[in-house]
XYZ file of C-alpha atoms in Angstrom:
628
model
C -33.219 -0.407 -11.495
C -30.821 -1.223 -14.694
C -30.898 1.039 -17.331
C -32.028 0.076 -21.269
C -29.685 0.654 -24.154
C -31.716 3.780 -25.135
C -31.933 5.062 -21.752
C -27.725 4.532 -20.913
C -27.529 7.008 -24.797
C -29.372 9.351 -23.179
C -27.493 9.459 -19.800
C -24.145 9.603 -22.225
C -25.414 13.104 -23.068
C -26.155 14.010 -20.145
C -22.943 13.032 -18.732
C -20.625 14.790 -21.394
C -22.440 17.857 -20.236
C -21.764 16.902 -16.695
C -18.142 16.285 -17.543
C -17.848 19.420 -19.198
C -19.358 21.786 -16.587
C -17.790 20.500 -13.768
C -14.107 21.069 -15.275
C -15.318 24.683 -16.427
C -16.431 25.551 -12.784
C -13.312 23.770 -11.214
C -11.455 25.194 -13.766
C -9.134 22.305 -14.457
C -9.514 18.341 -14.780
C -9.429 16.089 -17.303
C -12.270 16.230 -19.821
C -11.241 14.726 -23.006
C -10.643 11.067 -21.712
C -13.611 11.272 -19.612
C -15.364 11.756 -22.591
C -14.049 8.476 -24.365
C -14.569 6.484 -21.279
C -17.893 8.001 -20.035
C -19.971 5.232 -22.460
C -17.570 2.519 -20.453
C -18.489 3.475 -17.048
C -22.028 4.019 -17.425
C -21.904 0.353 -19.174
C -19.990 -1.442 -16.607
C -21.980 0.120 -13.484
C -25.554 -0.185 -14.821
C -24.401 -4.259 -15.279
C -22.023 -4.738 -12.316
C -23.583 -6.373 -9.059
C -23.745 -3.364 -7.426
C -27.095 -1.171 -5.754
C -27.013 2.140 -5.244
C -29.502 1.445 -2.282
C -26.371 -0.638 -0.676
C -22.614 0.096 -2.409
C -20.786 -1.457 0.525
C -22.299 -5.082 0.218
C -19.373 -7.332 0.799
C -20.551 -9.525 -2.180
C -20.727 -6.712 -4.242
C -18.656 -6.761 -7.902
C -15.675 -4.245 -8.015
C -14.771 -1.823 -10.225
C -11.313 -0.302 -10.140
C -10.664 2.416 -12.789
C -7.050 2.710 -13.348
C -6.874 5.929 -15.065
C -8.090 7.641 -12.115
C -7.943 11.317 -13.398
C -10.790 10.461 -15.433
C -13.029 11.289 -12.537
C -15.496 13.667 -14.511
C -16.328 10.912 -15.408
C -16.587 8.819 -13.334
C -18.783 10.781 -11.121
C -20.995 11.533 -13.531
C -21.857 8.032 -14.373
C -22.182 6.902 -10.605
C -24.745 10.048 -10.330
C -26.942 9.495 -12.736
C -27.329 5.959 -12.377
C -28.224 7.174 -8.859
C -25.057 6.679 -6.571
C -23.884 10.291 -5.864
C -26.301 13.940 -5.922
C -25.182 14.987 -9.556
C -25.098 18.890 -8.374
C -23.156 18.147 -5.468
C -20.431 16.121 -7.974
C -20.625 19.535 -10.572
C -20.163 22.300 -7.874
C -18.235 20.197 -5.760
C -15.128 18.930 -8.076
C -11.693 19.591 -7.564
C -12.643 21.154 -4.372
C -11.625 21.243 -0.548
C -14.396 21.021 0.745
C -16.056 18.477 -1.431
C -14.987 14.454 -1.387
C -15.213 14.630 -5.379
C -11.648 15.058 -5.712
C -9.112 15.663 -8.795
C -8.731 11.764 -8.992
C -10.884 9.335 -7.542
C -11.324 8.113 -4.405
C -12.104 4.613 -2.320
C -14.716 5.228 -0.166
C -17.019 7.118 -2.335
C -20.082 4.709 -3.592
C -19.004 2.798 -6.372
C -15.279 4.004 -6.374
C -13.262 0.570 -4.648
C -9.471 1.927 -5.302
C -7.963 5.530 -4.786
C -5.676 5.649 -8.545
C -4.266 8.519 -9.916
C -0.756 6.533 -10.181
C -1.195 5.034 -13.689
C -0.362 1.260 -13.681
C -1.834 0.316 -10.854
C -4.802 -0.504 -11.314
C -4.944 -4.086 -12.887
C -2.869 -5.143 -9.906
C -5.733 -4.112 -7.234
C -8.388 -5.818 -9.583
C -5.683 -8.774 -9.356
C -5.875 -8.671 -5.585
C -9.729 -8.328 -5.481
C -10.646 -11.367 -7.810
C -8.183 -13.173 -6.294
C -10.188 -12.159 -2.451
C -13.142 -13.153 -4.115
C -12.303 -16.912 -4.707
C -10.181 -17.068 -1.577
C -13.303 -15.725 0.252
C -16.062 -18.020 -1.818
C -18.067 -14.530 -2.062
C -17.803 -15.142 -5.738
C -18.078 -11.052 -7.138
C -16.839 -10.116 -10.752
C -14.467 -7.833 -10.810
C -14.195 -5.036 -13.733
C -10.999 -2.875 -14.444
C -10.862 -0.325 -16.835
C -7.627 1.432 -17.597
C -6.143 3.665 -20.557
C -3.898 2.764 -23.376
C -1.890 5.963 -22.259
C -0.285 3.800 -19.095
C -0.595 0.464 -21.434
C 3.257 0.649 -21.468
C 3.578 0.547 -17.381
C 5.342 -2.927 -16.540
C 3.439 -3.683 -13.699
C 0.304 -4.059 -15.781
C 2.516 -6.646 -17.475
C 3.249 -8.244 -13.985
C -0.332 -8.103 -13.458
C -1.540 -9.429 -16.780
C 0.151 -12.593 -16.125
C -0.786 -12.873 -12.344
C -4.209 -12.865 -13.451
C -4.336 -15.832 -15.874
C -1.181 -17.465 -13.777
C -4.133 -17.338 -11.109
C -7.103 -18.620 -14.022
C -8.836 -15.587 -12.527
C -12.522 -15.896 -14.899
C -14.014 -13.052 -12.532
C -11.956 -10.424 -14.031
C -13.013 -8.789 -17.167
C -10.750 -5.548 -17.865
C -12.090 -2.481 -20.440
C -9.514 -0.568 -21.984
C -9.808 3.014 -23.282
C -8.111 2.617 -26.556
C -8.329 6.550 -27.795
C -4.624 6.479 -29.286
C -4.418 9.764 -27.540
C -2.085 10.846 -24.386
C -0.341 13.831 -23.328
C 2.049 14.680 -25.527
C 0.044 13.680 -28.586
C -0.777 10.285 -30.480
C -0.193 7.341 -27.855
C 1.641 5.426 -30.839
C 3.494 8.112 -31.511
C 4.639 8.563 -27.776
C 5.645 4.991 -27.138
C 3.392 2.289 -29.248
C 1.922 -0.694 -28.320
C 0.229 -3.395 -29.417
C -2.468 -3.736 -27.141
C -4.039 -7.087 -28.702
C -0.694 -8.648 -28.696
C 0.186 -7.658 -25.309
C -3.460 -9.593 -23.756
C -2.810 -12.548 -26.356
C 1.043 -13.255 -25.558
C -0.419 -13.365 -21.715
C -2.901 -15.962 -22.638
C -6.123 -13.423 -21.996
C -9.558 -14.131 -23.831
C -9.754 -10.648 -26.101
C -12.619 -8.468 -27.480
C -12.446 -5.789 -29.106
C -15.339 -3.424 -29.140
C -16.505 -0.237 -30.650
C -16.616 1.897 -27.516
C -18.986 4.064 -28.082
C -21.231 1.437 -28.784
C -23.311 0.614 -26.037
C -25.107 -2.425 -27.324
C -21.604 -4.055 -28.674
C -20.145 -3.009 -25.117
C -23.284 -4.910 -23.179
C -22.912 -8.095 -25.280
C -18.900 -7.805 -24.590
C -19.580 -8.128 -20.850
C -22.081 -10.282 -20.679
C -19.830 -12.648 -22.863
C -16.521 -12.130 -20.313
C -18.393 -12.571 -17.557
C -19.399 -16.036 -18.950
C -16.410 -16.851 -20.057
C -14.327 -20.018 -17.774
C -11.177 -19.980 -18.954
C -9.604 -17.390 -17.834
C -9.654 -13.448 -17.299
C -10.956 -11.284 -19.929
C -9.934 -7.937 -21.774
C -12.131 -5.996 -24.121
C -10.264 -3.503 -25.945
C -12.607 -0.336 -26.505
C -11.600 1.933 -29.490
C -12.961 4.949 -28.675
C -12.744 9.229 -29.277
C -11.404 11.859 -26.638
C -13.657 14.027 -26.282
C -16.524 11.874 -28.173
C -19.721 13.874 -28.746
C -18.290 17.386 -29.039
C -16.783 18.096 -32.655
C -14.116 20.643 -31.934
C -12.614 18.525 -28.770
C -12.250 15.270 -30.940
C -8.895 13.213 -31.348
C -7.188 16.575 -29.893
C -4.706 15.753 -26.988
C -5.353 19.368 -26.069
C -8.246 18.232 -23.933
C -6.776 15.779 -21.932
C -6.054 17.802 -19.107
C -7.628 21.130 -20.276
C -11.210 22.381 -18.983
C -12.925 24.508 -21.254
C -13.778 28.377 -20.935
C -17.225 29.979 -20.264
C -17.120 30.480 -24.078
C -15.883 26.797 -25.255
C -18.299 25.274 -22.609
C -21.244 27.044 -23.692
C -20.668 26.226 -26.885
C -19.857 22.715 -26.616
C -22.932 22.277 -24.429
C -25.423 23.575 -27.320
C -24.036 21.089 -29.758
C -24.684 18.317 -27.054
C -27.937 19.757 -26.547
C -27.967 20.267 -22.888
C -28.458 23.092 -20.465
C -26.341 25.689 -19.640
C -26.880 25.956 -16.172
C -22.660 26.390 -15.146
C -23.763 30.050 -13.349
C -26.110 27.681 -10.650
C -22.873 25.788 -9.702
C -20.467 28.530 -9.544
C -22.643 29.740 -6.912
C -23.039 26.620 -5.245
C -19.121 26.341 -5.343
C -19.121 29.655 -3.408
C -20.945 28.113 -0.010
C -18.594 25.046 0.266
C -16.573 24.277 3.331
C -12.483 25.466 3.442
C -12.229 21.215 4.084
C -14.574 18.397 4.150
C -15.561 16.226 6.693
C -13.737 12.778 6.967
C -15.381 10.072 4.305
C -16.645 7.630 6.503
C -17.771 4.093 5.070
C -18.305 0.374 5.322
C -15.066 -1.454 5.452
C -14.679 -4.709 4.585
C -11.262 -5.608 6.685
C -11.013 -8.333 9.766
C -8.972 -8.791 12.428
C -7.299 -12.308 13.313
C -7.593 -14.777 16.324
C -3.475 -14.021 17.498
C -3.684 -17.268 18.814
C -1.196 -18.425 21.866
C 2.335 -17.452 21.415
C 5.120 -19.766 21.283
C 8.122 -19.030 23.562
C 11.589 -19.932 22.464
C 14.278 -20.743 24.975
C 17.691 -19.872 25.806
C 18.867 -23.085 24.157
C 16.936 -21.680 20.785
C 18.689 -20.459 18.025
C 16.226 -18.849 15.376
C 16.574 -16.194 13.367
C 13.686 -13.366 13.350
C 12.441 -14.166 9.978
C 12.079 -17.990 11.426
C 9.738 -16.790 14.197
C 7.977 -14.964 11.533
C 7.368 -18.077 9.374
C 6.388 -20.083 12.494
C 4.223 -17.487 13.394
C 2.310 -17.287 10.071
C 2.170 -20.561 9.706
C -0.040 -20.863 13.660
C -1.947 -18.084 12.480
C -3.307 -19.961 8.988
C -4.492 -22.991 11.290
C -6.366 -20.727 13.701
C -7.850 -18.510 11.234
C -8.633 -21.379 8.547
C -8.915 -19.486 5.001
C -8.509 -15.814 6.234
C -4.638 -15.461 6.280
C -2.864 -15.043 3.252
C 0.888 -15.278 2.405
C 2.033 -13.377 -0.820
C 5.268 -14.266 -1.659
C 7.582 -13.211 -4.763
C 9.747 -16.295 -5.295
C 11.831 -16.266 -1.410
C 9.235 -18.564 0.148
C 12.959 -20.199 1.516
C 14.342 -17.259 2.848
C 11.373 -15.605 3.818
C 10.223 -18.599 5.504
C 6.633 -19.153 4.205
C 7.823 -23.100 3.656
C 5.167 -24.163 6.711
C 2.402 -21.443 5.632
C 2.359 -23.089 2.472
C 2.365 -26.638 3.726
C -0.360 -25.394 6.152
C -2.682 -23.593 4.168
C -1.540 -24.240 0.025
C -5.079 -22.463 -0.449
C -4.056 -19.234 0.872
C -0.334 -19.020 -0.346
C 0.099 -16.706 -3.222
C 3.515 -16.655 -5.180
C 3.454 -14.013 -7.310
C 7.181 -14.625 -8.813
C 9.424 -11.722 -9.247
C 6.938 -9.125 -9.430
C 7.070 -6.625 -6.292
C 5.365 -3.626 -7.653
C 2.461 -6.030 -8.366
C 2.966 -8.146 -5.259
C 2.755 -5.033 -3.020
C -0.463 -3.444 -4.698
C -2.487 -7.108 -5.238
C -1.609 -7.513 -1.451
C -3.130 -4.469 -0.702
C -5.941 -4.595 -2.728
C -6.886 -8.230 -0.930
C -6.659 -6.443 2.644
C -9.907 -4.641 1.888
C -11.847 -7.582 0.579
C -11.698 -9.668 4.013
C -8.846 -11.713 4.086
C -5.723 -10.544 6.000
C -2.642 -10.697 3.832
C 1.215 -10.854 4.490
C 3.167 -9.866 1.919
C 6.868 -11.143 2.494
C 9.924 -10.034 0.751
C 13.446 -8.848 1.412
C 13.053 -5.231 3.018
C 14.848 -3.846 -0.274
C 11.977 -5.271 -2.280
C 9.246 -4.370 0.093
C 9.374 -0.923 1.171
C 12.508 0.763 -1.593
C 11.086 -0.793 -4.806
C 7.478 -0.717 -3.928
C 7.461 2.478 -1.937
C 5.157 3.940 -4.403
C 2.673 0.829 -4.517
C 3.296 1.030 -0.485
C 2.569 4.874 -0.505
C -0.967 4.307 -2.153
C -1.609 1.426 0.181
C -1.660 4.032 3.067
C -3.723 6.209 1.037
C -6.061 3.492 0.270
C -6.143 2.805 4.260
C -5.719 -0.979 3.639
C -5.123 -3.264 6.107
C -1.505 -4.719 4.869
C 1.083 -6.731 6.729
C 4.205 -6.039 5.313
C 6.722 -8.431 6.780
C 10.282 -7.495 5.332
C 13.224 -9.841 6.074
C 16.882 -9.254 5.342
C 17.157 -6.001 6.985
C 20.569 -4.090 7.818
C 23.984 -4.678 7.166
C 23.445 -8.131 9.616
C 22.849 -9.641 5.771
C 26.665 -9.391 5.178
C 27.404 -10.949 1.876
C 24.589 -9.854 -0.161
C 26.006 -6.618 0.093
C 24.940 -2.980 -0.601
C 22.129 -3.310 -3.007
C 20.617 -5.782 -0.599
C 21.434 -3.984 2.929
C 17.732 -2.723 3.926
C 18.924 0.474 6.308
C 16.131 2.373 5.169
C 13.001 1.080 6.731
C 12.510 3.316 9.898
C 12.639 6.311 7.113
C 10.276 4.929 4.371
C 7.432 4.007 7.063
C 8.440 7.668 8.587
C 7.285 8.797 5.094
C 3.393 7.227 5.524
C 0.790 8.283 7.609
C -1.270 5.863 8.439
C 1.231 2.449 8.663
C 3.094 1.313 11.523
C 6.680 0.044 12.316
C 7.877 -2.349 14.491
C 11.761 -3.511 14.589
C 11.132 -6.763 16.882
C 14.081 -7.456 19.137
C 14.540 -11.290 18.989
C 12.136 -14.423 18.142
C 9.462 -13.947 20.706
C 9.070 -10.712 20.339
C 8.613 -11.297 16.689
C 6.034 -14.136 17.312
C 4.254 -11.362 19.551
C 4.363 -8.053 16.627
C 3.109 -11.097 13.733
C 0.265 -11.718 15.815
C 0.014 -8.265 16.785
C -0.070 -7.156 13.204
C -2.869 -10.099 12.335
C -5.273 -8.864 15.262
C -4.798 -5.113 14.545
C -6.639 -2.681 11.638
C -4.444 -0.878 9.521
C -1.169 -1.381 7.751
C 1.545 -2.922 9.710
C 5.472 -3.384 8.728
C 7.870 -5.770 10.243
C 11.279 -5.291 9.536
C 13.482 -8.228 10.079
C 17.739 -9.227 9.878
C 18.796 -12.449 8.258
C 20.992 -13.855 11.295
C 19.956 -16.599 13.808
C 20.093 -14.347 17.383
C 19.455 -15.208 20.609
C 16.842 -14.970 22.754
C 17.047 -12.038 25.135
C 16.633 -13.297 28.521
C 16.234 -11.150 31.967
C 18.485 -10.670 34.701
C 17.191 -13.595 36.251
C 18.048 -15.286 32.740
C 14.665 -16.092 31.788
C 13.169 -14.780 28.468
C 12.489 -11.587 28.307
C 10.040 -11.636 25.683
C 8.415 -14.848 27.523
C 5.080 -16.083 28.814
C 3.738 -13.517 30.293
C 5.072 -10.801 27.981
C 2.080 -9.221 26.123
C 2.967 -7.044 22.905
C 1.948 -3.017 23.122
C 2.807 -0.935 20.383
C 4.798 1.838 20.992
C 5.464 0.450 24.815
C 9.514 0.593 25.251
C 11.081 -2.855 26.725
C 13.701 -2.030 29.578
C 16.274 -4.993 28.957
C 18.631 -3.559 31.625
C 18.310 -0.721 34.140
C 21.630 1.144 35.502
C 22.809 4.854 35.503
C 24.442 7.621 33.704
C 24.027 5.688 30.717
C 21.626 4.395 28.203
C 21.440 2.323 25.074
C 18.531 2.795 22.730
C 18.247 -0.022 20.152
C 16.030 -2.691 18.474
C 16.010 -5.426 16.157
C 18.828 -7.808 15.202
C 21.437 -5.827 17.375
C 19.446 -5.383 20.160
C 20.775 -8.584 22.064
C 24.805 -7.245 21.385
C 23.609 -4.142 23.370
C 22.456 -6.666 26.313
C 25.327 -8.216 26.183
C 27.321 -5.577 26.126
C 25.774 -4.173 29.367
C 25.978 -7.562 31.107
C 29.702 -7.742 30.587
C 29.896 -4.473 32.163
C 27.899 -5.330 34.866
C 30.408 -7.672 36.251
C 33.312 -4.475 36.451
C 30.781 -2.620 38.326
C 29.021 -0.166 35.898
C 25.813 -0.562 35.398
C 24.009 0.836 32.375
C 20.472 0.941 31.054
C 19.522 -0.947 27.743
C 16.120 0.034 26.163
C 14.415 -1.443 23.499
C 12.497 0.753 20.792
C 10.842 -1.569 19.258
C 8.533 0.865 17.444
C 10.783 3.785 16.624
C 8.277 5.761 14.660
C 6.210 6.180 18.202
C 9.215 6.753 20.336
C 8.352 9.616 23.244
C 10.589 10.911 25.545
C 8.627 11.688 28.277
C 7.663 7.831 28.955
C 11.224 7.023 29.613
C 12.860 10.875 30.683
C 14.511 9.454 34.183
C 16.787 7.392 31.465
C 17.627 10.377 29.528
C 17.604 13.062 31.467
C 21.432 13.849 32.512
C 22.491 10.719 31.587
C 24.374 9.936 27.771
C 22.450 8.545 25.444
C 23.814 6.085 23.192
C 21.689 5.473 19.527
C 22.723 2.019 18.510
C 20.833 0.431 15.397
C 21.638 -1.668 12.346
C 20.262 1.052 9.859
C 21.063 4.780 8.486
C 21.977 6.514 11.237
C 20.771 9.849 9.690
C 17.226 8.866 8.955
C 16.628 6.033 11.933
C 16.088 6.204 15.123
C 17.833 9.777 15.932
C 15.038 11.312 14.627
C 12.552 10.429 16.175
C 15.310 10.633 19.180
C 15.823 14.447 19.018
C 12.012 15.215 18.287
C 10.617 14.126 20.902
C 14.011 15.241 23.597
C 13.183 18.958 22.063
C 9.299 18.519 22.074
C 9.599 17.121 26.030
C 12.583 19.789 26.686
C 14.655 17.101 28.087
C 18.415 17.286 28.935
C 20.790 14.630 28.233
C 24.332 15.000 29.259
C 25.037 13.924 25.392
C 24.426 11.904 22.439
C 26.031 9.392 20.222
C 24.540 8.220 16.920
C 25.855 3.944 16.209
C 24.537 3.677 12.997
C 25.068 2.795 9.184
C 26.887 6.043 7.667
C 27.664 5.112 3.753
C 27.109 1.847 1.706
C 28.388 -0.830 3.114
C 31.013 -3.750 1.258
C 30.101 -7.321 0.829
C 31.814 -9.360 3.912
C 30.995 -11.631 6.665
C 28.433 -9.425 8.557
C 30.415 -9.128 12.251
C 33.224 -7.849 9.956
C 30.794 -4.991 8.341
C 29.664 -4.237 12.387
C 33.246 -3.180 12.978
C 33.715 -1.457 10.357
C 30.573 0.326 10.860
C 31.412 0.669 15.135
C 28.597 -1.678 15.907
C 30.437 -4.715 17.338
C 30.203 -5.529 20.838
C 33.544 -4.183 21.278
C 33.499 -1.121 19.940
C 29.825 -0.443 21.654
C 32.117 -1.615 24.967
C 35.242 0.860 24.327
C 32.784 3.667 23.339
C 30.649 2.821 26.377
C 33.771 3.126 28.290
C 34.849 6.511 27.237
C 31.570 7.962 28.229
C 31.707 7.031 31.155
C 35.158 7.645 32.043
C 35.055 11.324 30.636
């Protein structure tokens, strides 16, 4: 049931009290900006679409607050308009055991995006509204964020996104209380928040935020307006509704003492009951149990595969696009292509002839791109977001980072990686990859060896949950055949993550390798083959699973040869020497081939010798091994 304009003034007391007891018995949180926004929230979720009886609808509205350490209040609003048990969110905060955490977080009713981050924020909402007319489900999405992070560049990105997009389901609420941190926000870095919205083409209002019946008409107006997204610029108090915590920064991350709290409690009038929660704090759990709620992620039809030939020549990244492209006609409207302006050498040309519906360009905008991509993986629609591996995992590791806290269902597919991109040279050389997906906990890795196995890990990705990366080289390579000379990665070759591929099998020797340098390895061993020695060639193709044990008869006395296009002191060796020490294994010895320093600019065979990754050097330092 919605609430009445008297009845939301009433709650607003009520809440401020909330706000303020649950910071005094965590002792510490955010109170002051809870206390602007608190009028805000309880606005926006006693109008949005959404029933307490059923948060998870998929055809729900969303709400993504940006300024997630305003979760006082947050949780204050969403219990007493009857999502959350309001004693469980006051004894509970800042807790272990308790999922009311220091800043919010997706899964709890109401809450659609884990922030904490500032700047983020309007780029989910991006994603969402953007789901919602991809999807035809047709929600509203609401975003409310601070003027504190107003400066952030990726709300810029974000800003125009959303009216590039004409997205008229997006209404964002911003918390204009002139107060941050370090003091006056226009003080600390000023700026002019009307200007900003108008220069990107937004519809603006600007509201008294304290003022609930101004604030109602406000969104009722945005959400009928056609043209475009909408921003309604709040002016509002910190810590509104208690005298001596007004306009003082001091309370933006300060709870009050028993003393403050009572007092500040009488002058809103409501009980001071902070003793009942204490004691309630006292019988929590060390942890909590696992949030567990609706999803709204799908899976993909992966199609049939197509199998290149010996005769072939196609780079990874091609297999990719090819792949994408098969996967938008089989899955009409659910895959999505997010590209920031390298549709050419990404390869998303035939996705976007395929499905022009789907395809997303974003410009030059990665932090954005990576968080709107995200953000549209949990609103049923399976996005790819496709960049240069620089782009996608070192620029946006922090928008990647709260991806896999969010637990979205990404597919990051990152082109360009290694040294094999020659020419660009060393602010373009991806050689990080297998270390930045190390750093995540719930997204995997795959390095696919040559075009069919990359046709295989794309559909792989598109039929699996969870966040998947693909890391990719620039060079046309060719296909890895048997020893019967048929492809390796063929018709009957089914992809299993984490599975190792043995390319060759000999003695007293192996190569472990994947992606663009993979096929040199094969070669490598071939050529040997015909002098007698016979070696073993084995194909990680997802190095952050790699374990020992399933392969040990290859590494066991035998040398061990790391070869990989990528840092050789955060790549594969890791993972390597983990798992040897974990499955007390005993090779004879070890070599790391890797990338040791920045590489020059130059013709990319040139930067393999220089870096010992040529076929002849691997040859010569195969040799000595083995001759030792």
């Amino acid at each position: 049931m919605k609430k009445s304009l008297n009845e939301l003034k009433e709650l607003a007391k009520i809440c401020r009290g909330d706000i303020i007891k649950m910071t005094t018995v965590a002792k510490s949180g955010h109170p002051g900006g809870s206390m602007s926004s608190i009028d805000m929230y309880l606005s926006v979720f006693n109008l949005a679409n959404i029933d307490p009886k059923n948060p998870y609808d998929y055809k729900r509205d969303r709400v993504v607050i940006s300024h997630g350490h305003t979760s006082p209040g947050v949780y204050s609003a969403l219990s007493r308009l009857g999502f959350l048990n309001p004693d469980e969110v006051i004894a509970g905060f800042r807790h272990s055991g308790s999922i009311f955490e220091g800043h919010i977080t997706r899964g709890i009713p109401g809450i659609e995006w884990t922030t904490g981050n500032l700047g983020q924020g309007l780029s989910a909402g991006v994603g969402m509204a953007l789901a919602s007319k991809i999807t035809g489900n047709n929600y509203h999405v609401f975003v409310l964020h601070s003027d504190g992070e107003a400066p952030k560049g990726q709300i810029a990105e974000a800003r125009r996104t959303a009216k590039k997009e004409n997205l008229n389901n997006l209404t964002v609420l911003v918390d204009y209380n002139d107060i941050q941190i370090s003091g006056r926000a226009r003080d600390v870095l000023y700026v002019d928040l009307f200007k900003e919205y108008e220069s990107a083409g937004w519809n603006i209002i600007e509201v008294d935020g304290h003022d609930f019946e101004q604030l109602f008409n406000a969104i009722e107006e945005a959400k009928n307006y056609k043209l475009g997204p909408t921003v309604i610029i709040a002016k509002t108090i910190i810590g509104k509704g208690v005298s001596f915590m007004e306009n003082r920064h001091e309370y933006h991350g300060a709870p009050l003492n028993d003393v403050e709290a009572d007092k500040a409690l009488k002058e809103l009038g409501v009980e001071n009951d902070i003793e009942k929660y204490k004691e309630m704090r006292k019988t929590l759990p060390l942890l909590r149990k696992k949030l567990e709620f609706d999803d709204y992620v799908i899976t993909a039809d992966a199609g049939t595969p197509i199998t290149y030939t010996k005769e072939d020549k196609v780079d990874n990244r091609g297999a990719f696009g090819n792949a994408i492209a098969d996967l938008a006609k089989i899955n009409k409207g659910k895959i999505v292509a997010v590209d920031c302006d390298l549709k050419p050498s990404v390869k998303l040309g035939k996705f976007e002839k395929v499905s022009p519906e789907t395809y997303v360009q974003i410009g030059i905008q990665e932090h954005n791109a990576a968080t709107i991509a995200g953000a549209m993986s949990v609103c049923g629609v399976i996005p790819f977001f496709a960049d240069f591996g620089v782009f996608g995992l070192d620029e946006t590791f922090n928008q990647q980072r709260l991806n896999d806290i969010n637990h979205t269902n990404l597919k990051t597919a990152v082109t360009h990686c290694g040294i094999d991109i020659g020419e660009d040279g060393k602010t373009h050389h991806e050689i990080n990859y297998i270390g930045i997906v190390r750093s995540f906990f719930d997204t995997k890795l795959i390095v696919p060896a040559d075009p069919n196995q990359t046709d295989r890990a794309v559909r792989y990705a598109a039929s699996t949950l969870g966040n998947v990366v693909i890391a990719m080289g620039r060079s046309k390579i060719p296909v890895i055949l048997d020893e019967n000379g048929n492809p390796y990665f063929g018709e009957t070759y089914e992809f299993e993550y984490g599975k190792m591929d043995i390319l060759r099998k000999g003695e007293k020797l192996t190569i472990l390798t994947h992606g663009s340098v993979a096929y040199k390895a094969v070669k490598v061993a071939d050529k040997l083959k015909k002098e007698g020695i016979n070696i073993s060639v084995i194909n990680v193709s997802a190095p952050l699973e790699f374990d020992a044990s399933r392969i040990s008869e290859y590494i066991d006395n035998s040398h061990i040869i790391i070869y990989e296009d990528h840092n050789k002191y955060n790549g594969l060796m890791v993972e390597f020497s983990k798992s040897v020490v974990e499955n007390r294994l005993s090779p004879l010895s070890v070599e790391n081939l890797g990338i040791d320093n920045y590489s020059p600019s130059g013709n990319n065979e040139n930067l393999f010798k220089i870096f010992g990754l040529d076929e002849d050097s691997l040859y010569e330092k195969i040799k000595e091994k083995i001759n030792k």
